[in-house]
Every structure is written in structure tokens, then in C-alpha cells.
Amino acid sequence: MNKPIAAVYAGLSQDVPVLSVRGLSVAYDGRETVHDVSFDIGRGEVVALVGESGSGKSTTAQAIIGLLPENGRLTAGRIVLNGEDISVWKGRRLDTIRGTVVSLVPQDPGSSLNPLRTIGSQLTEIWRLHGHRDTAAIRQEAVELLGHVGLSHPELRFGQYPHELSGGMKQRVLIAIALALKPALIIADEPTSALDVTVQKRILDLIDKLRVENGTSVLLVTHDLAVAGDRADRIVVLKGGAIQEADVSSRVLGYPASAYTRQLLADIPSRTHFAPRPAIPRAAAPIIEVRNLVQDFDAAGGPFRAVDDVSFSVLEGTTHALVGESGSGKTTTARAVAGLSKPTRGQVFVNGRDITALRGEPLRQFRREVQLVYQNPFASLDPRQTVGEIIAEPLRNFGRPDRAERHARVLAALEQVQLAPELAERRPAALSGGQRQRVAIARALILSPRLLVLDEAVSALDVTVQAQILRLLDGLQRDLKLTYLFVSHDLSVVRGIADTVTVMQSGKAVETGEVQDVFEHGRAEYTRALIRSIPGGRYLER
Amino acid sequence: MATSLTLKNIVTKLGQGLFVLWAAFTISFVLLQIMPGDAILVRFMDGDMGLTPDAIASIRTFYGADEPFLVQYFQTIMAYLTGNFGNSVISGMPVAQEIMVNLPRTALLAGLGFTGGVTLALIIAVLATLPGFRWIRNLFQAAPALLASVPVFWLGILLIQIFSFRLGLISVIAPGPWERLILPVATLAVPIAAPIAQILLRNIDAFSVQPFAYVARAKGASQRYVLLRHVARNAVLPVLTIAGVTFGELLAGAVVTETVFGLNGLGRLAERSVRNQDAAVLQAVVLIAAFGYVVVNFIVDMLYPLIDPRLRKPQGGNA
Amino acid sequence: MSSFSEPVIAPRIGTGRGLRRLLHPVTPGLWLSVAILIVVILWAVAPGLWTGYNPVEGQSGNQLQSPSAAHWLGTDELGRDQLARLIHGARYSLSGALTAVGVGLLVGTLIGLVAGATGGRTDTVIMRLVDVLLAIPSLLLALSFIIILGFGHIQAAIAVGITSIAAFARLARSEVVSVRRREYVEAAFGSGGTFLGVVWRHVLPNSLNSVLAYAAVQFGWAILQISTLGFLGYGAPPPTPEWGLMIAEGRNYMTTSWWLTIFPGLFVIVVVLAANRVGRALRRN
């Protein structure tokens, strides 16, 4: 994979392409969402469709495999697969090529397998659907394939149900299904976006390996330009349903032709440019001190230790990042610092006071000092309130200033997060994800807290919006001398904006230190694995 | 949702079932035997019956009406545990005997009605998902709402009128033992079919757009195949829960159908007991219903893990 | 009806545009359903505006007339105009259903709110008792209350309302519990909100939406139940033109005068269908 195959395909494909999309337009309920899209995929080639949400990349992929939602229609264009125009095919005839000539690796492995049927029955089904009848041979081939996609104990997996497998294992099963009949083209629709970062890399490596072995072509649909650069020979950048730019990967990443691609490139988390962080003042006092924090939860299979003896401290005016994958305990730790959970053991000092002992009114008063911003701005704002009411609510909880003063402070807070004052009258449903997150930040800032806990606060956002919010947070910190506890699964986001970092794995802190130091001389094997998982190594300097 | 099938769970479920029975007994006892209190006996004091004060007093003693509440409560509970449900104020017969005579008739009617209802619901679900004319699909998708809006007693009257009087297909004078059940079963099936068909259709819609259905299509499966092999089983699962809940609907339906069709059974017994304020009989019927509900829902809980593999073993720590 | 409902629905359905948003998208079927309900409500409020015939006193010599220009839906065995009786009877179906839903909504929501908001042992005990109510078939439960309350229109309505308490309580509790877990509720606590303040400002308004929508669906169900009790003879006594009772009375003349049974039944079906349709539309939004 490290060898740039792209060179071979620098010009037009020499052979007949496996897939040739010409002038494709798709409409939902009569509204066109994909406009005049054309591209080719040569034999054994990887082409990436890159775009943000709403760019039409998934719609394009669905159109190619002939599975648009019921209200979607092809309005123009041709889809030529192996020399035949399948865009005019109907029903049964399309069924014969799905799985055999073109197959799919879906986005969310968690819900992409039938929960009531075994792995084996769902894998062998693809042979049976296409006329294979020799049960014993199918079974043997299926078990071999399960082993080949990297599942341990393939015989055991064959008889298991989806809920007994992890997300990464399920995605391997789905890759096995996609590859079973050795199709000419695999469509991988955001195949790793629901998975942890280290698992993402392993899954993408697996697709690469199998692709090379079988000479299969891949259409990789992704929101991540860095992933596309690492994995694809050519990149097609989509925005608003239209192609912005299409070229070999090295050129798209090295010499982007369109302004939009340049924007996307600048907003890749690891490349987002921030003013250099001021030196950490050695004399600064720690505002947070977490000592031997332990948090147990009752789970179905007995008590479960989510946080296991974690300690760190954060100096006033700095940003400390908590980084880890799902189940690492990073969010639980952050919630303890925000006073939202009662730790099983250990202490959390904020401004020198142990907050784990706080109850009732003192705890409520403590809320003025620490505010939390959630990951999902669609869930953290009450849909029935207006933006103005949402931002003013903390003021009403403390001291009840009169209506005029509340209004003035709401307008000031909106300006602080760079939102137009007229948004105060709107409800969250009328706002975009980025705007909502700004509202959540404004609500957090209105009590003038000294410490902000940001729980994956940019993870649910598109990269360009993500970069804007990160810049906003950076500016606010410098202006208001805020301290941030920044929780993220993505080490690359952390690099530009954090001073210190704690890397967590399975409830334990495996490494703590200054960001630069951890990136360059990470001691823990897990830290290095996380760093290796950051995409963009091929054409982008990390 | 049911949880995995372990001994501890079975014991817990049994305990919950017994609690429900005890609580249902207590509630119905308070409602029917204490609160109306002497009201039941008011009829005997009616001057027209010409009973002497002595006779009334002995009747009161016979029904235990003069005992304090707790004594009555424990006496009744002990009596129930030994299968003695008291005496009917109207017929004077032991309630247990009346129940035993009527229970099998209603059980047969209810069993057939339930089977018919489920069959009808499945037919509606299949027809509503058939590919083809949109208007046929729309028609059958609207069917559950229509069935749920029809007064059962009215439907029964209509069926008698059409099939017995107008078409003469089913004899009213001397129908055979099965013949006389055809129309009541059809009537009873309708209120059972409506909620089941509703849930089935909603689930089919919901599961058809699940990613696993999409992946199955991408394997080359036809829409029909995906519906039958992937969507159907998932869609049927919650119907099991509904089946447990509709059990109560069967007895309520029996009250109406037995009245309309002039059949003897528990429903008719309940209807008569209300008319005559015969509380002991009604309480026994209520408890039979609660018992049936508990048993059916226990069976449903035990069946769940057999159908849903997710409930079979405790989940491991893999996210 | 409910004391909490006012602050919640007032800003939403205060205007015609609000109602339209509440029912969006408005299909022809939905329009028809709303129109039917409005007509039936007008019947209940002012039956005299819709018919000149007396619903209780018949005209002799006019018995058992089939539908005609003078009597659109025919006349009954006492020579009363059936359309007039149905129009006057709307009052009983609607007021009964309103009473029943009011009882269920008020008591059930209160029980569910207390259980869901306090949680812990209180919650467990309350919900176990609610489960017991669910174990008794609703009609039998209604009959049990009728034995105590006696026969009559309002008694029947209250009995039907009591049987729906369990369902309302369950729904209200599950809504309260799910809303309590939402991030915006935690955010409200996190910004210094007090328990009662957060319950009042966030939990209650956001839970009540679906409870109120359910009440609309329950409305149709209550009409059916009340007509069933009327048919069995436990509701309003003759000569009340209650729809269920009319079916029971007309049944004796089924072979000769089908209209006496068919039309009241159709009226029940149409009103229940319309109520369900509107209820589902409310539920969706």
C-alpha cells in the first residue's frame, strides 16, 4: 500500500474501467441532490468519494449499487459496470449482480447484521442467494474466509450471533460477506467511521490487503480527506452534490485545484493552524487536581470499573486533553471533574476544594465555576426553548437578574460565540450543528466560569465546522483566561490546542505529559498505536 | 424486555406473578366485597321479598357480612386457596361450580378467537406488504385502524344478520356445536387482530429500513426474500408481548360476544353478575382473568430467549 | 382538564398556524377527520341547530319508517327521527369520552410523574401496582367499578377513565424517565438548576407532549368502551339517545328495520376513526 500505485493511473485508464459513472443525477422527491457526477474506476483501483455530510457521496454510492431509498430516483446519467449500463436495469436483474459483481461494506457494523441469525448463516447466505447448493463446501469456504479476514476461532464465530462480537469483528464479518464471491467492485461506505481509531486503521489495512490479493476495485466513501489520501489512488471531492475536483491523490492533497479542497485540507484536525500556544507559566497554580479517582458502575455482568486509579492535574489557563477510545473512562473522568457523578473513591480538587464531598446547595453553587459542553448539540439543547432562553437559563438559576439585563447578557454571549443576535428568537431545530454547538458554548460561558469541560465537543461536527469551533474555543481561552479539560477520541485534534494530555485505556491513565513530548517520545505502546492510527501519513506531513 | 433465562430469573418472574395475583385479589376484594358492603344485601331487605329480620340476619351470617374487614379478607383468601370462591348471591350455587361449568366454553371460544385474530393479522400484514398496486397496499395498511374502530357488539349483530338471516348460511335455530361458534369466533378475532396487525405493520416498516436489511439487499437478495428471511422474524418478536397483553382483551371480548350471540360462558356470567350486583361471581371472574394473564405472560417471558438469541446468554464485555 | 396542560399547550396551539404545525403534514384524510370531529362537537354543543325533531318524543303513526327525505335515517319503533337521536346522542359520547380521558390523563399522569421523577423504591412500588391494574382486563375492571358506582352515563364514563389510568401512568412514567436522561436535562442541572425548577421547566413540558397525543388516541377508545357499556345496559337508561344503547334497542328490529342498528354503529366507527387519525397525527409531531 505504501507504493504509490497512482502513478500508473495518472492519465485516463488504459483498460475498460470496471465502473464508469457518466453525468449521474439523483433526486429525492423531485429535488435533485446529486448533479452531473462522472468518474471512472479502473481494475484494481481505489477511488475515494470525499465530502461532508449532505455532499451526496452516500447517495452516489447507493445509486451505483441500485439501492436508493424509495423516494430517490436517477434523473440522468449512466452507470456502466463491466461494460454494461446497469442504470436501466430493473429488479431481479440487478439482484444477480449485487454480491457477485458489486458488493458493499456498510457504515455501521453494529446494526448491519441481523441480530437473530448466526454469523455463519448470514455469510453463507450470499452463496445460496446466487445459486450455490453444496452446503458442505460453502461452509468450509465460509469458515476459511472468516479466518482470512482476521477473526480468531473462525469455527466458533461461524455459530455465534452478532451481539457476541465486537464492532471491529462485525466489520470483518461484513468485509468477508462483501468479498465472498470475489466481486469486481467493492463499495465501502464510511466503513470505519463507527469504529475506534486503532480499529479503523486495522480495518482499512485489511481492505487494502484483500483488495490487492483479489485485484478488486474499491470505491471508498469517506468524509476524511486524510484517510482518502492514504488509501485511494484517485480522489473525487464532492460538495452539495457536485464534483469540486477529481484527480490522483498526490495532486489533490499536494496541489489542490479548488478552493473547497484547500479549505478541507486546512481543516484536517492534525493540520488546523493555531497560533502557537503560549509557554505554560511555571508559576501557575493547578486548578484541577484528580487524585486516585475510581469509578465503579453496576453492569449486567456484575460491577464494572470504568475508571481505575486515575490521577492528573491541570494548571490554570491551560488546556488538558483526556484521550482514549470508547470504554477508556475518559468521559466518566471528565464528568467527575464537572461534579456530575459521585466517584467510588479518590478526590477531585477544583480551585483547591474537594468537590466529591459536595452535596445539595454547595454543589449547586459550585456549578458557577465549572461548565460542561456536550458532544451532541442536538441532544444537549431543550428543543422547546428558544436560543435566548437556553443561554439565559444559568442566569435565572443564579440571582435572577431582570429581563433587560438578561437580554443584554444573552446578546453579549451570542456575540462572543460569533452568532447573529436575531438567532436568540429561534429554536434549536432551526439551527445547524455548528450553530447549536456555539449556543451550547454561550450557555456554558454566561456564568463566567473559570473551567470548561469539553466532552467530545467537536466530534459530531463536519471537519470545516469542527475547525471553526476549535478556533473559537482557542480565541475564547486567550481572551477570557479559561482553563479547558478537553475530552477526545482523536489524538490529532488534541495536538494543536492542548498543552498537556492524559492518554487513557480501559479505565487507566497509561501516559500523562506535555502534548509535544507525548507525540514525539510517547513511552506507552498504546500511545504510539494511537499516534500511528492518525491518518494522513502518505501525502501529508503529520 | 425479557432478560436471559436463568433459574434466578424464573424464580423472580414467578414471584412477580404471585404478587400480581395477590394484589389483584386484594384490589378486587376491596372493590367488590368491602366497599359495596351491605349494598349487596340491600336486595334481601327489600320489603317485597318478605324476609323477616331474623332471616336477613341469618343470610348476613351466611355471607359473612358481619365479620370485621380483616377477618373477612383472610377467610376469603384461605377459601380461595382451597378452591372455594364463595356462593353466588343470585343462584345460591357455589361460584367455583359456576366457573367450572363456564370456563371450558369460554376457553374454547377465546382460544379459537385468538388463533383467528393472529391469522387475520398475519393475512393483513402479508397483503399490506405485497409488491404491486399501491392502492391495495394502502387499503390494507389502513385496515388495522378500521378494525380497531368497530364496536365488537355491532359487528356481531351485523354478522348474524348477514350470514344467518339474509344468506341463511348458518342456522340460528339448531346450529351444530362448531357451527354455532363460527360467527362468535369471527367477531372475537377482530379486536384481537387490530393491535397485532398494527404492530406488525409498524415493525415491518421499521425493520425494512434497518442497515441489515440494506446489507441483505446488497448481497443480491430480492425485496421479498429480505422481507421473509430478515425482516419478518424481527417484526414478529414484539408481537409476542402484545399477544400476552391481548389476553385480557379476549375475556373482555367474550363478555360482549357471548352476550350478543347468547352463548353461555364466563363473559355471560360476568355480564349477569354485574346486572344482579353479584359481586362474588364477578370477583372470581376477575381473578380467573388475572390468573390467565399472569400465566400467559410468564410463558411469553420464558419463550423470548428461545426466539431472541440476544437474551440467551449474558452479554460479554464487547462493545 | 389537566392543570399542567395549560402552560404547555397554550403557546403551541394558541393560533391556527400552531394547530397546522401540530398536525403537519395535513393530508385529505386528516382534513376530513378534523372536519368530522368539529361537526360532531357542534352537534354535542347545539343539537337544536341541526335538527328540528324531538329525540325523545316520537310521532305516532310514524313508527319504523325506512330512510326518506323527511327522515334521512328513518324512524324507530316509537316514531322518533333517528338522525335527531344520533345528533342529540353525540353529547353523551363526547362528554363521556372527555370525562373518561380526563380521569385517566389527570390521575395517570400524576402517578407516572411522581413515579418517574422520584425514582427508586417509590417508583418500583407504584409501577408494580400499575402492573396489577394492567393484569385485569379493562372491561372487567370497568364492570367492577360499575358495581360500586351503579349504572348511569357518568358512572360508566368514570369507570372507563379509571381503567385507562394504568396506561397513562405507564406512558407518563416512561416519558419522564427518558426525558430525565436527556443531556439537556443534565445540562440544566449542570448550570445550577434546582430539582423542582428543572422538572418544571424541562422534564414536564417535554414529557407531556406524547402523553397529550396519547390522550387524543385514547379519546376514540373511550367512545368505543362507553358505547359497549351502553349496549350492555350499564350506561345511560332509555330513552337517552346514547349510541350504544340505540344499537341495543335497534337490534330487536334488525330483520325488518336494519337502519336502526347500522347507522348508530357507523357513526361510532366514523367518529372513532377520526379521533384516532387526529391522535396519530398529534403523536407523530
Short mmCIF file of C-alpha atoms in Angstrom, two decimals, chain A residues 311-511:
data_model
loop_
_atom_site.label_atom_id
_atom_site.label_comp_id
_atom_site.label_asym_id
_atom_site.label_seq_id
_atom_site.Cartn_x
_atom_site.Cartn_y
_atom_site.Cartn_z
CA SER A 311 -4.54 10.97 38.75
CA PHE A 312 -3.57 14.16 36.93
CA SER A 313 -3.54 17.89 37.48
CA VAL A 314 -4.24 20.87 35.24
CA LEU A 315 -2.67 24.30 35.60
CA GLU A 316 -4.83 27.39 35.46
CA GLY A 317 -5.23 28.87 31.97
CA THR A 318 -4.06 25.75 30.13
CA THR A 319 -5.81 23.04 28.14
CA HIS A 320 -5.55 19.47 29.32
CA ALA A 321 -6.72 16.72 26.98
CA LEU A 322 -8.13 13.34 28.02
CA VAL A 323 -7.65 11.00 25.07
CA GLY A 324 -8.83 7.42 24.66
CA GLU A 325 -11.11 5.10 22.74
CA SER A 326 -14.64 4.10 23.70
CA GLY A 327 -14.69 2.44 27.11
CA SER A 328 -11.45 4.11 28.19
CA GLY A 329 -13.15 6.03 31.00
CA LYS A 330 -12.31 9.50 29.68
CA THR A 331 -15.85 10.81 29.75
CA THR A 332 -16.52 9.34 33.20
CA THR A 333 -13.41 11.12 34.49
CA ALA A 334 -14.46 14.42 32.92
CA ARG A 335 -17.94 14.14 34.43
CA ALA A 336 -16.44 13.64 37.87
CA VAL A 337 -14.47 16.87 37.42
CA ALA A 338 -17.67 18.67 36.40
CA GLY A 339 -19.34 17.39 39.57
CA LEU A 340 -21.92 15.38 37.63
CA SER A 341 -21.12 11.99 39.12
CA LYS A 342 -20.12 10.65 42.51
CA PRO A 343 -16.81 8.81 42.31
CA THR A 344 -16.47 5.49 44.13
CA ARG A 345 -13.08 6.52 45.55
CA GLY A 346 -10.49 9.25 45.18
CA GLN A 347 -10.62 13.01 45.22
CA VAL A 348 -11.16 15.77 42.72
CA PHE A 349 -9.91 19.18 43.76
CA VAL A 350 -11.15 22.18 41.83
CA ASN A 351 -9.71 25.50 42.97
CA GLY A 352 -8.29 23.70 45.95
CA ARG A 353 -11.61 22.31 47.18
CA ASP A 354 -12.52 18.61 47.14
CA ILE A 355 -15.74 18.60 45.13
CA THR A 356 -16.51 14.91 45.58
CA ALA A 357 -17.85 15.78 49.04
CA LEU A 358 -20.23 18.45 47.77
CA ARG A 359 -23.97 17.88 48.07
CA GLY A 360 -27.10 19.96 47.70
CA GLU A 361 -26.77 23.73 47.70
CA PRO A 362 -22.93 23.91 47.88
CA LEU A 363 -22.81 21.62 44.83
CA ARG A 364 -25.26 23.89 43.02
CA GLN A 365 -23.14 26.92 43.84
CA PHE A 366 -20.07 25.07 42.53
CA ARG A 367 -21.74 24.94 39.08
CA ARG A 368 -20.76 28.59 38.58
CA GLU A 369 -17.11 27.59 38.45
CA VAL A 370 -17.27 24.65 36.03
CA GLN A 371 -19.42 24.21 32.97
CA LEU A 372 -19.67 21.28 30.58
CA VAL A 373 -20.18 21.28 26.81
CA TYR A 374 -21.57 18.03 25.41
CA GLN A 375 -20.68 16.10 22.26
CA ASN A 376 -24.05 16.15 20.62
CA PRO A 377 -25.52 19.64 20.25
CA PHE A 378 -28.76 18.02 19.03
CA ALA A 379 -29.34 16.39 22.43
CA SER A 380 -27.97 18.96 24.85
CA LEU A 381 -30.38 21.79 24.00
CA ASP A 382 -34.04 21.64 25.06
CA PRO A 383 -35.99 21.62 21.77
CA ARG A 384 -38.84 23.62 23.30
CA GLN A 385 -36.78 26.61 24.40
CA THR A 386 -35.57 29.47 22.25
CA VAL A 387 -31.86 30.10 21.92
CA GLY A 388 -32.24 33.16 24.14
CA GLU A 389 -33.98 31.15 26.88
CA ILE A 390 -31.33 28.44 26.68
CA ILE A 391 -28.45 30.88 27.08
CA ALA A 392 -30.21 32.84 29.84
CA GLU A 393 -31.16 29.80 31.91
CA PRO A 394 -27.98 29.66 34.03
CA LEU A 395 -28.52 33.36 34.88
CA ARG A 396 -32.03 32.58 36.08
CA ASN A 397 -30.66 29.80 38.24
CA PHE A 398 -28.31 32.23 39.98
CA GLY A 399 -29.52 35.59 41.19
CA ARG A 400 -32.29 36.22 38.67
CA PRO A 401 -31.19 39.48 37.06
CA ASP A 402 -34.11 41.39 35.48
CA ARG A 403 -35.31 40.80 31.94
CA ALA A 404 -33.43 43.72 30.38
CA GLU A 405 -30.12 42.75 31.90
CA ARG A 406 -30.63 39.09 30.95
CA HIS A 407 -31.34 40.13 27.38
CA ALA A 408 -28.23 42.30 27.23
CA ARG A 409 -26.08 39.46 28.56
CA VAL A 410 -27.57 36.97 26.10
CA LEU A 411 -26.72 39.31 23.22
CA ALA A 412 -23.20 39.72 24.56
CA ALA A 413 -22.83 35.94 24.84
CA LEU A 414 -24.09 35.46 21.27
CA GLU A 415 -21.53 37.95 20.05
CA GLN A 416 -18.83 36.15 22.00
CA VAL A 417 -19.53 32.94 20.10
CA GLN A 418 -19.96 34.86 16.82
CA LEU A 419 -23.67 34.26 16.32
CA ALA A 420 -26.11 36.85 14.97
CA PRO A 421 -28.32 38.44 17.68
CA GLU A 422 -31.56 37.56 15.82
CA LEU A 423 -30.88 33.87 16.48
CA ALA A 424 -31.99 34.47 20.08
CA GLU A 425 -35.60 34.13 18.96
CA ARG A 426 -35.09 30.84 17.10
CA ARG A 427 -35.41 27.31 18.40
CA PRO A 428 -32.57 24.77 18.19
CA ALA A 429 -34.31 22.86 15.38
CA ALA A 430 -33.79 25.86 13.07
CA LEU A 431 -30.01 25.86 13.64
CA SER A 432 -27.14 23.92 12.07
CA GLY A 433 -24.96 21.61 14.14
CA GLY A 434 -22.18 24.17 14.35
CA GLN A 435 -24.55 26.94 15.38
CA ARG A 436 -26.06 24.72 18.07
CA GLN A 437 -22.65 23.95 19.50
CA ARG A 438 -21.94 27.69 19.63
CA VAL A 439 -25.18 28.14 21.58
CA ALA A 440 -24.08 25.41 24.00
CA ILE A 441 -20.75 27.20 24.45
CA ALA A 442 -22.52 30.51 25.02
CA ARG A 443 -24.68 28.89 27.69
CA ALA A 444 -21.57 27.50 29.34
CA LEU A 445 -19.79 30.88 29.30
CA ILE A 446 -22.58 33.10 30.57
CA LEU A 447 -21.82 32.38 34.23
CA SER A 448 -18.17 33.33 33.57
CA PRO A 449 -16.79 30.02 34.82
CA ARG A 450 -13.04 29.56 35.11
CA LEU A 451 -13.09 25.99 33.84
CA LEU A 452 -14.81 24.46 30.83
CA VAL A 453 -15.12 20.68 30.39
CA LEU A 454 -15.46 19.90 26.68
CA ASP A 455 -16.75 16.34 26.26
CA GLU A 456 -16.01 15.41 22.62
CA ALA A 457 -17.40 18.85 21.91
CA VAL A 458 -16.34 18.88 18.24
CA SER A 459 -16.56 15.16 17.38
CA ALA A 460 -20.07 15.22 15.93
CA LEU A 461 -19.30 18.07 13.55
CA ASP A 462 -18.07 18.18 9.95
CA VAL A 463 -14.36 18.98 9.64
CA THR A 464 -14.78 22.55 8.42
CA VAL A 465 -17.24 23.31 11.24
CA GLN A 466 -15.01 21.42 13.67
CA ALA A 467 -12.09 23.68 12.76
CA GLN A 468 -14.22 26.80 13.22
CA ILE A 469 -15.35 25.72 16.69
CA LEU A 470 -11.79 24.83 17.66
CA ARG A 471 -10.60 28.28 16.57
CA LEU A 472 -13.45 29.87 18.53
CA LEU A 473 -12.50 27.92 21.65
CA ASP A 474 -8.85 28.87 21.18
CA GLY A 475 -9.73 32.56 20.92
CA LEU A 476 -12.07 32.45 23.93
CA GLN A 477 -9.38 30.84 26.02
CA ARG A 478 -6.89 33.57 25.22
CA ASP A 479 -9.43 36.36 25.83
CA LEU A 480 -11.05 35.02 28.99
CA LYS A 481 -8.10 33.13 30.52
CA LEU A 482 -10.18 29.94 30.61
CA THR A 483 -8.96 26.51 31.56
CA TYR A 484 -10.15 23.62 29.36
CA LEU A 485 -10.48 19.93 30.11
CA PHE A 486 -10.77 18.61 26.56
CA VAL A 487 -12.07 15.07 26.08
CA SER A 488 -11.46 13.46 22.69
CA HIS A 489 -11.04 10.11 20.99
CA ASP A 490 -8.93 11.79 18.35
CA LEU A 491 -5.31 12.43 19.22
CA SER A 492 -4.85 14.54 16.10
CA VAL A 493 -7.39 17.13 17.27
CA VAL A 494 -5.59 17.48 20.55
CA ARG A 495 -2.19 18.38 19.14
CA GLY A 496 -2.96 21.90 18.06
CA ILE A 497 -4.97 23.06 21.03
CA ALA A 498 -3.82 21.25 24.19
CA ASP A 499 -0.85 21.90 26.45
CA THR A 500 -0.91 18.65 28.38
CA VAL A 501 -2.55 15.30 27.77
CA THR A 502 -3.55 12.15 29.61
CA VAL A 503 -3.93 9.05 27.44
CA MET A 504 -6.45 6.58 28.85
CA GLN A 505 -7.07 2.93 28.07
CA SER A 506 -9.60 0.62 29.78
CA GLY A 507 -10.05 2.97 32.72
CA LYS A 508 -6.35 3.52 33.38
CA ALA A 509 -4.17 6.52 32.62
CA VAL A 510 -1.37 4.99 30.54
CA GLU A 511 0.54 8.21 29.95
#
